[in-house]
Structure formats: structure tokens, C-alpha cells
Amino acid sequence: MINVQIYRYHPEHDTTPYMQSKTLPEEFRSRMVLDALEYLRAEDSTLAYRRSCREGVCGSDGMNINGKNWLACIKPIAEAIGTTNTLIIRPLPGMPVIRDLVVDQTLFFEHYQTIKPWVINDEPAPTIERLQSPEDRKLLDGLYECILCACCTSQCPSWWWNPTKYLGPSALLQSLRFVVDSRDTARMERLKSLEDPFSLFRCRGIGNCTWVCPKGLNPMEAIGKLRLELLREST
Ligand code: SF4
Ligand code: SF4
């Protein structure tokens, strides 16, 4: 049997959150954490969590698994528990809990909206799409793949300390994605909006973001590049 400790909190019934003990059959060792949640939910339909695609693409089931943020659908249980034999599942840290593993991501998406995540270009649209050279298109690699799962931002200590003023690694990686896009004409405006001491410069290079990104992206490096772009424009 595999031991499970799972965070539970139903604000209408519980005065405080608590960790609930459960067990999984041995055969779950080779399966994913989401499979365990589905099994536990079949036993207790009050267990709440988000999920959708089950393929590591939609970004819905980010959660803290044995101390590290990850997507439940692509995290093997054997890898998560190592030699401990206990699977520990908590909601994403640093975000208010709505119920069980479901967190309020309002602030996270407000930050995303702040960076204007769309191509800004008021020039008349061509008859077909706005083209890019292969070299320009390559600049978006490592940025466009972000699925907005919030694993990085939720594991960032700088964001925990300044959640309203520091944009966090996910929004900043997305910001670079548009700053370097050859089709976008708002580069200066985008960079200027990051000049204050908090939005971008509150990153302390701790690297938790890159450590946890389940898509293998490097938000810490993206933040460094964004600073260089800003420096280049202001000298
Ligand atoms: S490198 Fe910056 S963004 Fe990433 S976790 Fe550390 S402080 Fe946060
Ligand atoms: S950078 Fe990675 S961890 Fe952060 S939101 Fe995007 S996919 Fe998730």
C-alpha cells in the first residue's frame, strides 16, 4: 500500500484546513498523481481539484506534490514519493485556497493581463498572416510553450512577499515572448511598463521557477533577458 496525505479544506464545513490520511493500492506506484486523485475522488466525491486535458497541456492541475509544484497528470507517483512511500498533495502555495486543492488564481491572471498578451500592431493587416523570418520565429522558442499552469509563480518567494507588485515569473516570461516578437510594434511601451522597482526587478534570481516548470522552460533566464532588453533600450 502507498500512504497518502492530502490537504482538505471545505470553508463551509471546516474551521481550519487539515491533512487527511488515505491509502492507495500498490499498483498505483507506476501511475500518475492524477490517477490517484481520481481514485480517491471515486471513494469520496467531496474531494475538489481542477483537471482537464490529462496530457500536460491545459495547465489546470498544477499542485504541490511532495514539496514541489508539478502537474498531477504527468507526475509519476513513484518519482514523487521516492523512497518515502508517502504521497503528499497540497494546493499551489502562495494562493488563497477556495476548497481542497482548488486555489484562487485571480491575481495570477491579472498579472498576465497586465503584460498585454497579444501582438500589438496597428499597421494595416496583410491579406494573409503577418509573416516572420525563420530566425525571428526562433526567438519565440522556449517562451510560446508556456501553458499558464502557475507552478512557477506559485513557487517564487519574491512573489509570495510582493504578490500585488511583482509580476512573477510566468507573466514576465510571457512579456519577453511579446517583446521579442518581430510582428509586435509596442516593444518600447512594454519595456517601459516594467521600469519600476517591483514589476520586473523584484526577481532575486532564486531559480525556483525554473526548478519547477513542468514544461522545461526557464523563466529565470527569460527574466534576465528581459532586463537586458530594457538596459539596451535605455542606454
Ligand atoms: S528566479 Fe526570480 S522569478 Fe524565479 S523563483 Fe527566483 S525570484 Fe522568483
Ligand atoms: S513558465 Fe512553466 S511553470 Fe510557469 S506558467 Fe509557464 S509552463 Fe507553467
mmCIF file of C-alpha atoms and ligand atoms in Angstrom:
data_model
loop_
_atom_site.group_PDB
_atom_site.id
_atom_site.type_symbol
_atom_site.label_atom_id
_atom_site.label_comp_id
_atom_site.label_asym_id
_atom_site.label_seq_id
_atom_site.Cartn_x
_atom_site.Cartn_y
_atom_site.Cartn_z
ATOM 1 C CA MET A 1 0.000 0.000 0.000
ATOM 2 C CA ILE A 2 1.039 3.592 -0.633
ATOM 3 C CA ASN A 3 0.277 6.199 2.041
ATOM 4 C CA VAL A 4 -1.340 9.472 1.003
ATOM 5 C CA GLN A 5 -1.559 12.743 2.907
ATOM 6 C CA ILE A 6 -3.938 15.113 1.188
ATOM 7 C CA TYR A 7 -4.862 18.705 2.046
ATOM 8 C CA ARG A 8 -8.549 19.183 2.763
ATOM 9 C CA TYR A 9 -10.473 22.344 3.413
ATOM 10 C CA HIS A 10 -14.139 22.997 2.806
ATOM 11 C CA PRO A 11 -14.757 26.505 4.188
ATOM 12 C CA GLU A 12 -18.463 25.874 4.755
ATOM 13 C CA HIS A 13 -17.754 22.860 6.984
ATOM 14 C CA ASP A 14 -14.174 23.095 8.298
ATOM 15 C CA THR A 15 -12.897 25.685 10.752
ATOM 16 C CA THR A 16 -9.279 25.014 9.678
ATOM 17 C CA PRO A 17 -7.569 23.070 6.901
ATOM 18 C CA TYR A 18 -6.238 19.605 7.754
ATOM 19 C CA MET A 19 -4.249 16.780 6.173
ATOM 20 C CA GLN A 20 -6.327 13.679 5.512
ATOM 21 C CA SER A 21 -4.721 10.223 5.550
ATOM 22 C CA LYS A 22 -5.597 7.793 2.773
ATOM 23 C CA THR A 23 -4.046 4.746 1.126
ATOM 24 C CA LEU A 24 -3.624 3.651 -2.467
ATOM 25 C CA PRO A 25 -3.274 0.100 -3.782
ATOM 26 C CA GLU A 26 0.290 -0.881 -4.660
ATOM 27 C CA GLU A 27 -0.465 -0.909 -8.407
ATOM 28 C CA PHE A 28 -0.721 2.924 -8.346
ATOM 29 C CA ARG A 29 3.031 3.208 -7.863
ATOM 30 C CA SER A 30 3.538 3.149 -11.650
ATOM 31 C CA ARG A 31 0.715 5.605 -12.349
ATOM 32 C CA MET A 32 0.322 9.368 -12.300
ATOM 33 C CA VAL A 33 -0.730 11.537 -9.365
ATOM 34 C CA LEU A 34 -3.934 12.494 -11.192
ATOM 35 C CA ASP A 35 -4.873 8.789 -11.338
ATOM 36 C CA ALA A 36 -4.552 8.705 -7.546
ATOM 37 C CA LEU A 37 -6.815 11.749 -7.224
ATOM 38 C CA GLU A 38 -9.425 10.195 -9.493
ATOM 39 C CA TYR A 39 -9.317 7.020 -7.393
ATOM 40 C CA LEU A 40 -9.676 8.966 -4.135
ATOM 41 C CA ARG A 41 -12.498 11.038 -5.580
ATOM 42 C CA ALA A 42 -14.383 7.880 -6.528
ATOM 43 C CA GLU A 43 -14.220 6.977 -2.806
ATOM 44 C CA ASP A 44 -15.135 10.488 -1.636
ATOM 45 C CA SER A 45 -16.907 12.722 -4.139
ATOM 46 C CA THR A 46 -16.393 15.830 -1.961
ATOM 47 C CA LEU A 47 -12.680 15.988 -2.883
ATOM 48 C CA ALA A 48 -12.169 19.063 -5.105
ATOM 49 C CA TYR A 49 -9.391 19.696 -7.631
ATOM 50 C CA ARG A 50 -9.059 21.085 -11.162
ATOM 51 C CA ARG A 51 -8.195 18.985 -14.185
ATOM 52 C CA SER A 52 -8.979 18.927 -17.869
ATOM 53 C CA CYS A 53 -6.801 17.509 -20.667
ATOM 54 C CA ARG A 54 -4.822 14.908 -18.691
ATOM 55 C CA GLU A 55 -1.937 15.424 -21.131
ATOM 56 C CA GLY A 56 0.141 18.201 -19.513
ATOM 57 C CA VAL A 57 -1.219 20.760 -21.963
ATOM 58 C CA CYS A 58 -4.139 22.600 -20.363
ATOM 59 C CA GLY A 59 -2.257 23.606 -17.182
ATOM 60 C CA SER A 60 -5.276 23.030 -14.908
ATOM 61 C CA ASP A 61 -3.926 20.538 -12.396
ATOM 62 C CA GLY A 62 -0.895 22.360 -11.017
ATOM 63 C CA MET A 63 -0.445 21.426 -7.362
ATOM 64 C CA ASN A 64 2.244 20.884 -4.761
ATOM 65 C CA ILE A 65 3.347 17.252 -4.769
ATOM 66 C CA ASN A 66 5.812 16.184 -2.068
ATOM 67 C CA GLY A 67 7.042 19.755 -1.761
ATOM 68 C CA LYS A 68 7.403 20.627 -5.435
ATOM 69 C CA ASN A 69 4.862 22.197 -7.757
ATOM 70 C CA TRP A 70 4.005 19.985 -10.698
ATOM 71 C CA LEU A 71 1.146 18.946 -12.984
ATOM 72 C CA ALA A 72 -0.624 15.978 -11.390
ATOM 73 C CA CYS A 73 -1.385 14.340 -14.754
ATOM 74 C CA ILE A 74 2.265 13.951 -15.776
ATOM 75 C CA LYS A 75 3.895 13.361 -12.386
ATOM 76 C CA PRO A 76 4.565 9.636 -11.779
ATOM 77 C CA ILE A 77 3.741 8.622 -8.218
ATOM 78 C CA ALA A 78 6.928 6.553 -7.886
ATOM 79 C CA GLU A 79 9.003 9.607 -8.803
ATOM 80 C CA ALA A 80 7.068 11.891 -6.436
ATOM 81 C CA ILE A 81 7.397 9.701 -3.354
ATOM 82 C CA GLY A 82 10.953 8.445 -3.923
ATOM 83 C CA THR A 83 11.827 6.151 -1.011
ATOM 84 C CA THR A 84 9.309 7.700 1.408
ATOM 85 C CA ASN A 85 6.237 5.643 0.393
ATOM 86 C CA THR A 86 4.038 8.665 1.188
ATOM 87 C CA LEU A 87 2.402 10.851 -1.414
ATOM 88 C CA ILE A 88 1.787 14.357 -0.037
ATOM 89 C CA ILE A 89 -0.578 16.551 -2.049
ATOM 90 C CA ARG A 90 -1.227 20.201 -1.242
ATOM 91 C CA PRO A 91 -2.675 23.144 -3.189
ATOM 92 C CA LEU A 92 -0.326 25.524 -5.016
ATOM 93 C CA PRO A 93 1.404 27.639 -2.315
ATOM 94 C CA GLY A 94 1.026 31.401 -2.071
ATOM 95 C CA MET A 95 -2.519 31.479 -3.462
ATOM 96 C CA PRO A 96 -5.755 31.593 -1.413
ATOM 97 C CA VAL A 97 -7.452 28.211 -1.142
ATOM 98 C CA ILE A 98 -11.050 28.098 -2.343
ATOM 99 C CA ARG A 99 -11.569 24.453 -1.458
ATOM 100 C CA ASP A 100 -9.234 21.436 -1.069
ATOM 101 C CA LEU A 101 -6.746 21.661 -3.982
ATOM 102 C CA VAL A 102 -8.537 24.478 -5.816
ATOM 103 C CA VAL A 103 -6.834 27.863 -5.446
ATOM 104 C CA ASP A 104 -7.899 31.370 -6.408
ATOM 105 C CA GLN A 105 -5.746 32.382 -9.413
ATOM 106 C CA THR A 106 -7.321 35.818 -9.929
ATOM 107 C CA LEU A 107 -4.122 37.712 -9.164
ATOM 108 C CA PHE A 108 -2.040 35.399 -11.336
ATOM 109 C CA PHE A 109 -4.254 36.085 -14.360
ATOM 110 C CA GLU A 110 -4.449 39.806 -13.576
ATOM 111 C CA HIS A 111 -0.657 39.920 -13.831
ATOM 112 C CA TYR A 112 -0.845 38.032 -17.108
ATOM 113 C CA GLN A 113 -3.345 40.565 -18.435
ATOM 114 C CA THR A 114 -1.031 43.403 -17.373
ATOM 115 C CA ILE A 115 1.617 42.390 -19.916
ATOM 116 C CA LYS A 116 -0.942 42.595 -22.780
ATOM 117 C CA PRO A 117 -0.537 39.050 -24.040
ATOM 118 C CA TRP A 118 -1.349 39.674 -27.674
ATOM 119 C CA VAL A 119 0.533 41.059 -30.672
ATOM 120 C CA ILE A 120 0.072 44.841 -30.866
ATOM 121 C CA ASN A 121 0.341 46.094 -34.430
ATOM 122 C CA ASP A 122 -1.890 48.820 -35.848
ATOM 123 C CA GLU A 123 -0.395 48.663 -39.327
ATOM 124 C CA PRO A 124 -2.919 47.525 -41.954
ATOM 125 C CA ALA A 125 -3.269 43.762 -41.858
ATOM 126 C CA PRO A 126 -1.865 41.913 -44.890
ATOM 127 C CA THR A 127 -4.163 39.676 -46.908
ATOM 128 C CA ILE A 128 -2.589 36.639 -45.302
ATOM 129 C CA GLU A 129 -0.931 36.350 -41.899
ATOM 130 C CA ARG A 130 1.883 38.650 -40.729
ATOM 131 C CA LEU A 131 4.989 36.742 -41.734
ATOM 132 C CA GLN A 132 8.211 36.237 -39.801
ATOM 133 C CA SER A 133 11.607 35.030 -40.957
ATOM 134 C CA PRO A 134 12.619 31.603 -39.565
ATOM 135 C CA GLU A 135 15.250 33.420 -37.456
ATOM 136 C CA ASP A 136 12.656 35.772 -35.932
ATOM 137 C CA ARG A 137 10.296 32.900 -35.301
ATOM 138 C CA LYS A 138 13.083 31.033 -33.493
ATOM 139 C CA LEU A 139 13.293 33.827 -30.914
ATOM 140 C CA LEU A 140 9.922 32.699 -29.558
ATOM 141 C CA ASP A 141 11.134 29.176 -28.784
ATOM 142 C CA GLY A 142 11.219 28.455 -25.071
ATOM 143 C CA LEU A 143 8.598 31.179 -24.498
ATOM 144 C CA TYR A 144 5.458 30.382 -26.505
ATOM 145 C CA GLU A 145 5.214 26.894 -24.957
ATOM 146 C CA CYS A 146 4.109 28.274 -21.553
ATOM 147 C CA ILE A 147 0.744 26.785 -20.589
ATOM 148 C CA LEU A 148 -0.001 29.225 -17.730
ATOM 149 C CA CYS A 149 -0.104 26.471 -15.132
ATOM 150 C CA ALA A 150 1.171 28.902 -12.438
ATOM 151 C CA CYS A 151 3.577 26.323 -10.990
ATOM 152 C CA CYS A 152 6.497 28.775 -11.312
ATOM 153 C CA THR A 153 4.815 31.887 -9.913
ATOM 154 C CA SER A 154 3.302 29.948 -7.030
ATOM 155 C CA GLN A 155 6.763 28.628 -6.046
ATOM 156 C CA CYS A 156 8.505 32.016 -6.263
ATOM 157 C CA PRO A 157 9.441 33.544 -2.858
ATOM 158 C CA SER A 158 9.677 37.038 -4.357
ATOM 159 C CA TRP A 159 6.081 36.710 -5.500
ATOM 160 C CA TRP A 160 4.960 35.430 -2.070
ATOM 161 C CA TRP A 161 6.463 38.572 -0.485
ATOM 162 C CA ASN A 162 5.118 41.060 -3.075
ATOM 163 C CA PRO A 163 2.214 39.332 -4.809
ATOM 164 C CA THR A 164 0.466 42.510 -5.873
ATOM 165 C CA LYS A 165 3.516 44.429 -7.094
ATOM 166 C CA TYR A 166 5.883 41.814 -8.535
ATOM 167 C CA LEU A 167 4.520 40.260 -11.742
ATOM 168 C CA GLY A 168 6.096 36.862 -11.134
ATOM 169 C CA PRO A 169 7.993 34.538 -13.485
ATOM 170 C CA SER A 170 5.099 33.356 -15.643
ATOM 171 C CA ALA A 171 3.883 36.854 -16.625
ATOM 172 C CA LEU A 172 7.473 38.004 -17.187
ATOM 173 C CA LEU A 173 8.295 35.056 -19.439
ATOM 174 C CA GLN A 174 5.157 35.915 -21.402
ATOM 175 C CA SER A 175 6.216 39.551 -21.516
ATOM 176 C CA LEU A 176 9.529 38.605 -23.158
ATOM 177 C CA ARG A 177 7.608 36.473 -25.638
ATOM 178 C CA PHE A 178 5.924 39.652 -26.996
ATOM 179 C CA VAL A 179 8.926 41.978 -26.543
ATOM 180 C CA VAL A 180 10.996 39.833 -28.930
ATOM 181 C CA ASP A 181 8.188 39.183 -31.415
ATOM 182 C CA SER A 182 9.169 40.831 -34.723
ATOM 183 C CA ARG A 183 5.494 41.456 -35.558
ATOM 184 C CA ASP A 184 4.845 43.498 -32.427
ATOM 185 C CA THR A 185 5.194 47.296 -32.519
ATOM 186 C CA ALA A 186 4.763 48.012 -28.795
ATOM 187 C CA ARG A 187 8.223 46.888 -27.669
ATOM 188 C CA MET A 188 9.164 50.216 -26.038
ATOM 189 C CA GLU A 189 5.814 50.618 -24.328
ATOM 190 C CA ARG A 190 6.068 47.061 -22.976
ATOM 191 C CA LEU A 191 9.592 47.597 -21.623
ATOM 192 C CA LYS A 192 8.766 50.993 -20.099
ATOM 193 C CA SER A 193 5.902 49.448 -18.140
ATOM 194 C CA LEU A 194 8.470 47.248 -16.330
ATOM 195 C CA GLU A 195 10.855 50.000 -15.232
ATOM 196 C CA ASP A 196 9.589 50.412 -11.652
ATOM 197 C CA PRO A 197 11.411 48.679 -8.743
ATOM 198 C CA PHE A 198 8.867 45.871 -8.379
ATOM 199 C CA SER A 199 7.215 44.601 -11.602
ATOM 200 C CA LEU A 200 10.404 43.042 -13.010
ATOM 201 C CA PHE A 201 13.263 43.972 -10.706
ATOM 202 C CA ARG A 202 11.908 42.189 -7.637
ATOM 203 C CA CYS A 203 13.214 38.901 -9.036
ATOM 204 C CA ARG A 204 16.082 37.783 -6.816
ATOM 205 C CA GLY A 205 17.389 35.031 -9.092
ATOM 206 C CA ILE A 206 16.441 32.269 -6.641
ATOM 207 C CA GLY A 207 15.548 29.964 -9.534
ATOM 208 C CA ASN A 208 12.588 28.103 -8.022
ATOM 209 C CA CYS A 209 10.625 28.968 -11.156
ATOM 210 C CA THR A 210 12.992 27.124 -13.465
ATOM 211 C CA TRP A 211 13.326 24.255 -10.984
ATOM 212 C CA VAL A 212 9.583 23.527 -11.087
ATOM 213 C CA CYS A 213 8.430 24.383 -14.626
ATOM 214 C CA PRO A 214 6.794 21.154 -15.850
ATOM 215 C CA LYS A 215 7.300 22.202 -19.486
ATOM 216 C CA GLY A 216 11.071 22.519 -19.025
ATOM 217 C CA LEU A 217 11.064 26.280 -19.643
ATOM 218 C CA ASN A 218 13.473 28.701 -17.992
ATOM 219 C CA PRO A 219 11.604 31.715 -16.581
ATOM 220 C CA MET A 220 14.650 32.868 -14.610
ATOM 221 C CA GLU A 221 16.664 33.136 -17.827
ATOM 222 C CA ALA A 222 13.742 34.902 -19.540
ATOM 223 C CA ILE A 223 13.699 37.487 -16.740
ATOM 224 C CA GLY A 224 17.426 38.070 -17.221
ATOM 225 C CA LYS A 225 16.900 38.586 -20.960
ATOM 226 C CA LEU A 226 14.038 40.980 -20.301
ATOM 227 C CA ARG A 227 16.346 43.060 -18.084
ATOM 228 C CA LEU A 228 18.954 43.110 -20.847
ATOM 229 C CA GLU A 229 16.346 44.256 -23.386
ATOM 230 C CA LEU A 230 15.367 47.059 -21.024
ATOM 231 C CA LEU A 231 19.002 48.026 -20.483
ATOM 232 C CA ARG A 232 19.647 48.030 -24.242
ATOM 233 C CA GLU A 233 16.776 50.432 -24.825
ATOM 234 C CA SER A 234 17.752 52.811 -22.010
ATOM 235 C CA THR A 235 21.457 53.233 -22.951
HETATM 236 S S1 SF4 B 1 14.378 33.449 -10.260
HETATM 237 FE FE1 SF4 B 1 13.124 35.240 -9.872
HETATM 238 S S2 SF4 B 1 11.137 34.659 -10.644
HETATM 239 FE FE2 SF4 B 1 12.285 32.762 -10.445
HETATM 240 S S3 SF4 B 1 11.735 31.994 -8.413
HETATM 241 FE FE3 SF4 B 1 13.525 33.239 -8.203
HETATM 242 S S4 SF4 B 1 12.842 35.286 -7.653
HETATM 243 FE FE4 SF4 B 1 11.123 34.142 -8.498
HETATM 244 S S1 SF4 B 2 6.680 29.092 -17.298
HETATM 245 FE FE1 SF4 B 2 6.353 26.907 -16.932
HETATM 246 S S2 SF4 B 2 5.691 26.764 -14.782
HETATM 247 FE FE2 SF4 B 2 5.452 28.885 -15.421
HETATM 248 S S3 SF4 B 2 3.311 29.053 -16.023
HETATM 249 FE FE3 SF4 B 2 4.551 28.631 -17.869
HETATM 250 S S4 SF4 B 2 4.521 26.426 -18.094
HETATM 251 FE FE4 SF4 B 2 3.824 26.854 -16.025
#
